[in-house]
XYZ file of C-alpha atoms in Angstrom:
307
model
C 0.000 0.000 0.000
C 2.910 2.515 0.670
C 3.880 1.814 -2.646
C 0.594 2.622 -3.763
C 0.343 6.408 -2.027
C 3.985 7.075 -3.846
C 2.660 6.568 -6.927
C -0.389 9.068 -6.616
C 2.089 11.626 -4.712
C 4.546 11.564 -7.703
C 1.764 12.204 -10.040
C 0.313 14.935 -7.767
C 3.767 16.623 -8.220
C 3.990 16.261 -11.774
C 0.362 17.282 -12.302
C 0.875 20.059 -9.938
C 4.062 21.698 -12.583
C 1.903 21.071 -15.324
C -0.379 23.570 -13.714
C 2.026 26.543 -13.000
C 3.306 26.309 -16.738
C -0.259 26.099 -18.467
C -1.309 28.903 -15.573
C 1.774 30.783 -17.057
C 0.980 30.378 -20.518
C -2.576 31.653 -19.823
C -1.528 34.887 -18.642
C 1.276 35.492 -21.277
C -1.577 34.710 -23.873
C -3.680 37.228 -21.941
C -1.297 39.910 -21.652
C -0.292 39.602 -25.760
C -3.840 39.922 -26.820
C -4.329 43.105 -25.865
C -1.574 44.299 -27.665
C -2.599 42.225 -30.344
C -6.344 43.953 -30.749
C -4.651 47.382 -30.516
C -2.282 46.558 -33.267
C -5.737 45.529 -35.545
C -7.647 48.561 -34.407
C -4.588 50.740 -35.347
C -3.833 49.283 -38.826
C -7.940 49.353 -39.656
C -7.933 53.173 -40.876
C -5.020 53.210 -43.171
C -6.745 49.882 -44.877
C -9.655 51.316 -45.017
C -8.790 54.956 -46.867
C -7.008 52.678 -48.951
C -9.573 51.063 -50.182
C -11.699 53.925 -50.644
C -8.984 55.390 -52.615
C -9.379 51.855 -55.213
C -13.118 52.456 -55.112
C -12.851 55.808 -56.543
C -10.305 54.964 -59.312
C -12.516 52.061 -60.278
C -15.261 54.125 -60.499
C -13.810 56.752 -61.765
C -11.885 55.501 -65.017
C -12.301 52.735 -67.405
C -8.525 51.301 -67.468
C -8.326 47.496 -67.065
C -5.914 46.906 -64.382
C -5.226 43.569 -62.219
C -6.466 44.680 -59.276
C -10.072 45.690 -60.577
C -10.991 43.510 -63.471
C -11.980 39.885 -63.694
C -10.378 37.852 -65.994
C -12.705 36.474 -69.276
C -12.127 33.099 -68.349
C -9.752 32.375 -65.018
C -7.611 29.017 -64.967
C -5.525 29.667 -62.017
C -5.782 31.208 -58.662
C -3.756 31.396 -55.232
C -4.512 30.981 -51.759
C -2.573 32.197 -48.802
C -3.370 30.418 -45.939
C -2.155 31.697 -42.364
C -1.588 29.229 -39.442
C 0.745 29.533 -36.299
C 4.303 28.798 -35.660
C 3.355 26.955 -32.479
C 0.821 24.979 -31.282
C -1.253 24.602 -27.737
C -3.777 26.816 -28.826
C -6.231 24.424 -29.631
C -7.850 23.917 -33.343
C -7.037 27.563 -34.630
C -4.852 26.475 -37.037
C -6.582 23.199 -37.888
C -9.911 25.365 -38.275
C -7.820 27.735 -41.060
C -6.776 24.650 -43.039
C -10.046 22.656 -42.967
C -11.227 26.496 -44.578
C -8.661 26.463 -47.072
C -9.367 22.859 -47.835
C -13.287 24.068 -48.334
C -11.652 26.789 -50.462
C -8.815 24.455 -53.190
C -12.322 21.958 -53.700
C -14.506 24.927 -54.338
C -12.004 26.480 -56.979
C -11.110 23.325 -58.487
C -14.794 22.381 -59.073
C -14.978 25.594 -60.885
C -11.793 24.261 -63.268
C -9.014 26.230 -61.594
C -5.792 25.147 -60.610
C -4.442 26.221 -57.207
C -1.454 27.660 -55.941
C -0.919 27.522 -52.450
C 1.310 30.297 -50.383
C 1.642 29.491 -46.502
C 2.061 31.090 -43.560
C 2.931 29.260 -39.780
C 4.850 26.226 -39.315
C 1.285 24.148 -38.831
C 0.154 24.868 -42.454
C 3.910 24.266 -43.688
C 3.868 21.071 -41.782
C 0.378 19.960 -42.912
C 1.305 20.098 -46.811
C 4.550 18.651 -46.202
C 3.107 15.376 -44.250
C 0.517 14.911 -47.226
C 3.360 16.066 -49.413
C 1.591 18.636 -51.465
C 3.233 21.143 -53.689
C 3.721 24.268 -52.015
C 4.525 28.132 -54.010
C 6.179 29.680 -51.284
C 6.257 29.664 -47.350
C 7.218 31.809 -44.254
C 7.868 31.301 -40.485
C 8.562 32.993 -37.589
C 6.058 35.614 -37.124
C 2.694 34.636 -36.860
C 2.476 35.382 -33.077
C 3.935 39.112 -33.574
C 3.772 40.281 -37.071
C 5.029 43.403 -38.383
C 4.530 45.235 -42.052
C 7.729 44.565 -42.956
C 6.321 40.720 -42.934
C 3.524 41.791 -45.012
C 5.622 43.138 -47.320
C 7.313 40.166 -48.186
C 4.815 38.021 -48.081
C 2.748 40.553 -50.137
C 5.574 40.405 -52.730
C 5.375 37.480 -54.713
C 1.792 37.503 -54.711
C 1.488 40.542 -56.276
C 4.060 39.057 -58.986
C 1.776 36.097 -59.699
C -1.098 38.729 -60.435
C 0.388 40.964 -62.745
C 2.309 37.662 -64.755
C -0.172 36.465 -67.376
C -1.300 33.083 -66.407
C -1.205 31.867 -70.314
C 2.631 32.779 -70.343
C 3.161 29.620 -67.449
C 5.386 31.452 -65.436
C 3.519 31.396 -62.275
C 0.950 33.941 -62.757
C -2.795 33.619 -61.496
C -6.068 35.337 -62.083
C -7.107 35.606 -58.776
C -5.670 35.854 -55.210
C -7.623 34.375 -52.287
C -6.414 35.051 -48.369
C -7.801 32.209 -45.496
C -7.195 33.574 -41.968
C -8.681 33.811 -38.501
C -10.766 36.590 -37.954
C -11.401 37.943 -34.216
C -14.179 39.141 -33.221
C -14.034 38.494 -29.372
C -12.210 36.813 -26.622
C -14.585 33.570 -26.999
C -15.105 33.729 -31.049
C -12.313 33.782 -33.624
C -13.827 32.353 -37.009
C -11.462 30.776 -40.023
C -12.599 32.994 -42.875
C -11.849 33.124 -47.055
C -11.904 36.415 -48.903
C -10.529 36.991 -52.573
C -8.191 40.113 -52.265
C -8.240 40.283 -56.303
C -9.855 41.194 -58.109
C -11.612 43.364 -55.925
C -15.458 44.137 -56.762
C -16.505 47.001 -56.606
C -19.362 45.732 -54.102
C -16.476 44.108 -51.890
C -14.865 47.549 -52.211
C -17.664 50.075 -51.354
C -18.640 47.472 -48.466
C -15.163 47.289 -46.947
C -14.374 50.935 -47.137
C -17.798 51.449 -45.331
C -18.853 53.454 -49.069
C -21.875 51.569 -50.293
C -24.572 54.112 -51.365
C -22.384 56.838 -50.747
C -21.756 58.947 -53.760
C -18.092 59.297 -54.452
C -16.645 62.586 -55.651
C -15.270 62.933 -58.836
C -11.042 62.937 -59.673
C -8.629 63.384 -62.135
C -5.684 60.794 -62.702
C -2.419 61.893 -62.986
C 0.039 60.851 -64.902
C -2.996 58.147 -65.850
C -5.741 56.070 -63.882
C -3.443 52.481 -64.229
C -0.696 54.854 -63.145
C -2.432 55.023 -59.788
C -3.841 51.598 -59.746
C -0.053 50.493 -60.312
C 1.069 52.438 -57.421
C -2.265 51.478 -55.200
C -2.225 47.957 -55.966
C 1.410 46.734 -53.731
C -0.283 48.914 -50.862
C -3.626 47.352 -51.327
C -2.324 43.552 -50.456
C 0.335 44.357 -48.068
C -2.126 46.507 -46.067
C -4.696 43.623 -46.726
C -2.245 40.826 -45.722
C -0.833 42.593 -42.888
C -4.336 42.646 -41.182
C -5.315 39.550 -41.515
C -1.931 38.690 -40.087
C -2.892 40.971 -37.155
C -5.936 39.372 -36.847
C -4.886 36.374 -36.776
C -1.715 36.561 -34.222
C -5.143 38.037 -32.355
C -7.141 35.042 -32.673
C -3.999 32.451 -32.018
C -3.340 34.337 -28.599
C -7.131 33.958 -27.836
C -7.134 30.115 -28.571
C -4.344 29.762 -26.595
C -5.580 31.290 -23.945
C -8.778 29.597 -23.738
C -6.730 26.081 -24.210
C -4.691 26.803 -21.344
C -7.572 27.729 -19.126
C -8.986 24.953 -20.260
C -5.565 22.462 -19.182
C -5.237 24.408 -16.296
C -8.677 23.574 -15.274
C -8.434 19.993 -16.166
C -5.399 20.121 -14.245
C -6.858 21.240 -10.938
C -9.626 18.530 -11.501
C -7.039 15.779 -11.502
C -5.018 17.074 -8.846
C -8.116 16.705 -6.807
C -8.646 13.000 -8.006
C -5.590 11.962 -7.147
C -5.443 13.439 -3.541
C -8.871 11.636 -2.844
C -7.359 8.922 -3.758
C -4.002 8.979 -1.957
C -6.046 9.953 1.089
C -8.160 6.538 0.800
C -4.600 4.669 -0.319
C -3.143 6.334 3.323
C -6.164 5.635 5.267
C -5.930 2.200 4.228
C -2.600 1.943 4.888
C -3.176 2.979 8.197
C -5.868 1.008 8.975
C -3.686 -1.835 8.037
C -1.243 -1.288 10.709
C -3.510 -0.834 12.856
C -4.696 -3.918 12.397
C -1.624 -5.385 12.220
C -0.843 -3.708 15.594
C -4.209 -4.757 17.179
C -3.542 -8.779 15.791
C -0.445 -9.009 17.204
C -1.059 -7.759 20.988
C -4.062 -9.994 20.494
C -1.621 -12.690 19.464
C 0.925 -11.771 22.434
C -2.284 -11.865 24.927
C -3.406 -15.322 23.811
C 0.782 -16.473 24.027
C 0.768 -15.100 27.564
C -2.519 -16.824 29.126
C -1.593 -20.337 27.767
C 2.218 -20.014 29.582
C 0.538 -18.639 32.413
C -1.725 -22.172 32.524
């Protein structure tokens, strides 16, 4: 029985350090959302303007230009998916690649091939294991990401765009982005938008324009001279939002996972000790058995010498 109580005391212990490090990893998740949600609410006016400044161009001028008209017949688009670099923080990324794989059946169905661009070590390692073909891949920033990381993811993107998809060098007709978007501590949802081309419905309703009556402008040197220099600004300040919002949403998971192990935790630690406290009542019950049986014993040895 002693043997018995060891047992549940060394798992106590090792439960009990499990604990403090999920505890810990609760509160550094907590502490790095905040920042995280002020980083989204900072980078939401810039994106916005910008966008208003594409609706007006579009509206405003007839040029054909990647980032505002549809190709006659598309055969090719990419998707950027955006996972985490670590894991513990439950099925966020899973959640973004089960969207994505939603996404490559619904654009094959419609006859286009897919290239896919990843971001996060989980989406990296989730096409490697099933050894799928993947563009181009980055690591190392998903928790904290900065524009500069936008930037060069937004880079060969916008090079696949504005290659001509007939040439076979890599370009695509359309560019599709798969990320976590946060809307509260308790609900981040895995979400697909195509960044181009952009509609000019998706435009007016993302710059907060629709119905609004737009004034009028003159382009100079030209209108595609504008949409040239809009359209790098356009993804990176796209890309480096959803990358905000979803470094947002991966703190949240992780958060509520490690509230959730801690919990768990506490719960076991509380089984055990139940039952360590039965194993050590037994064993004391034991001895005292033991202790009564043998003065009994002695008793019974000492009236028959005394005969």
């Amino acid at each position: 029985m002693g043997a018995q109580l060891r047992v549940y005391k060394r798992r106590i212990r090792a439960v009990t350090a499990t604990k403090k490090i999920t505890k810990a990893m609760e509160m550094i998740a907590a502490s790095r959302i905040v920042k995280a949600q002020r980083k989204v609410a900072a980078s939401m006016p810039y994106a916005t303007e910008l966008t208003r400044a594409v609706t007006a161009v579009a509206t405003g001028s007839n040029t054909k230009h990647a980032l505002t008209t549809e190709a006659e017949a598309p055969t090719r688009a990419a998707i950027l998916l955006i996972t985490s670099d670590r894991g513990l923080a439950g099925g966020y990324s899973s959640n973004a690649i089960k969207q994505a794989e939603r996404l490559t059946e619904r654009l094959r169905g419609e006859g286009k091939e897919v290239d896919a661009y990843i971001v996060g070590r989980k989406g990296v390692a989730y096409y490697g294991f099933r050894e799928r073909k993947v563009t181009e891949s980055w690591t190392g920033f998903t928790d904290s990401p900065a524009y500069a990381d936008a930037k060069r993811v937004a880079a060969p993107l916008i090079e696949a765009i504005q290659t001509e998809t007939a040439e076979g060098n890599g370009g695509v007709d359309e560019l599709h982005i798969v990320y976590t978007e946060f809307v509260s501590m308790m609900t981040q949802n895995p979400v697909d938008n195509r960044m181009l081309p952009l509609s000019l419905d998706q435009a007016e309703e993302e710059s907060g324009a629709k119905g609004e009556i737009l004034p009028l402008f003159d382009f100079e040197p030209s209108a595609e001279d504008v949409l040239d220099a809009l359209l790098p600004r356009y993804v990176e300040s796209r890309i480096y939002n959803a990358l905000l919002q979803s470094a947002a949403s991966e703190h949240a998971a992780r958060r509520r996972a490690m509230k959730s192990a801690t919990d768990n935790a506490g719960d076991l630690i509380k089984s055990l000790s139940r039952l360590a406290n039965a194993a050590r009542q037994a064993e004391i019950t034991q001895e005292i058995s033991e202790i009564v049986g043998g003065a009994s014993a002695m008793a019974d040895a000492t009236a028959g010498s005394d005969k």
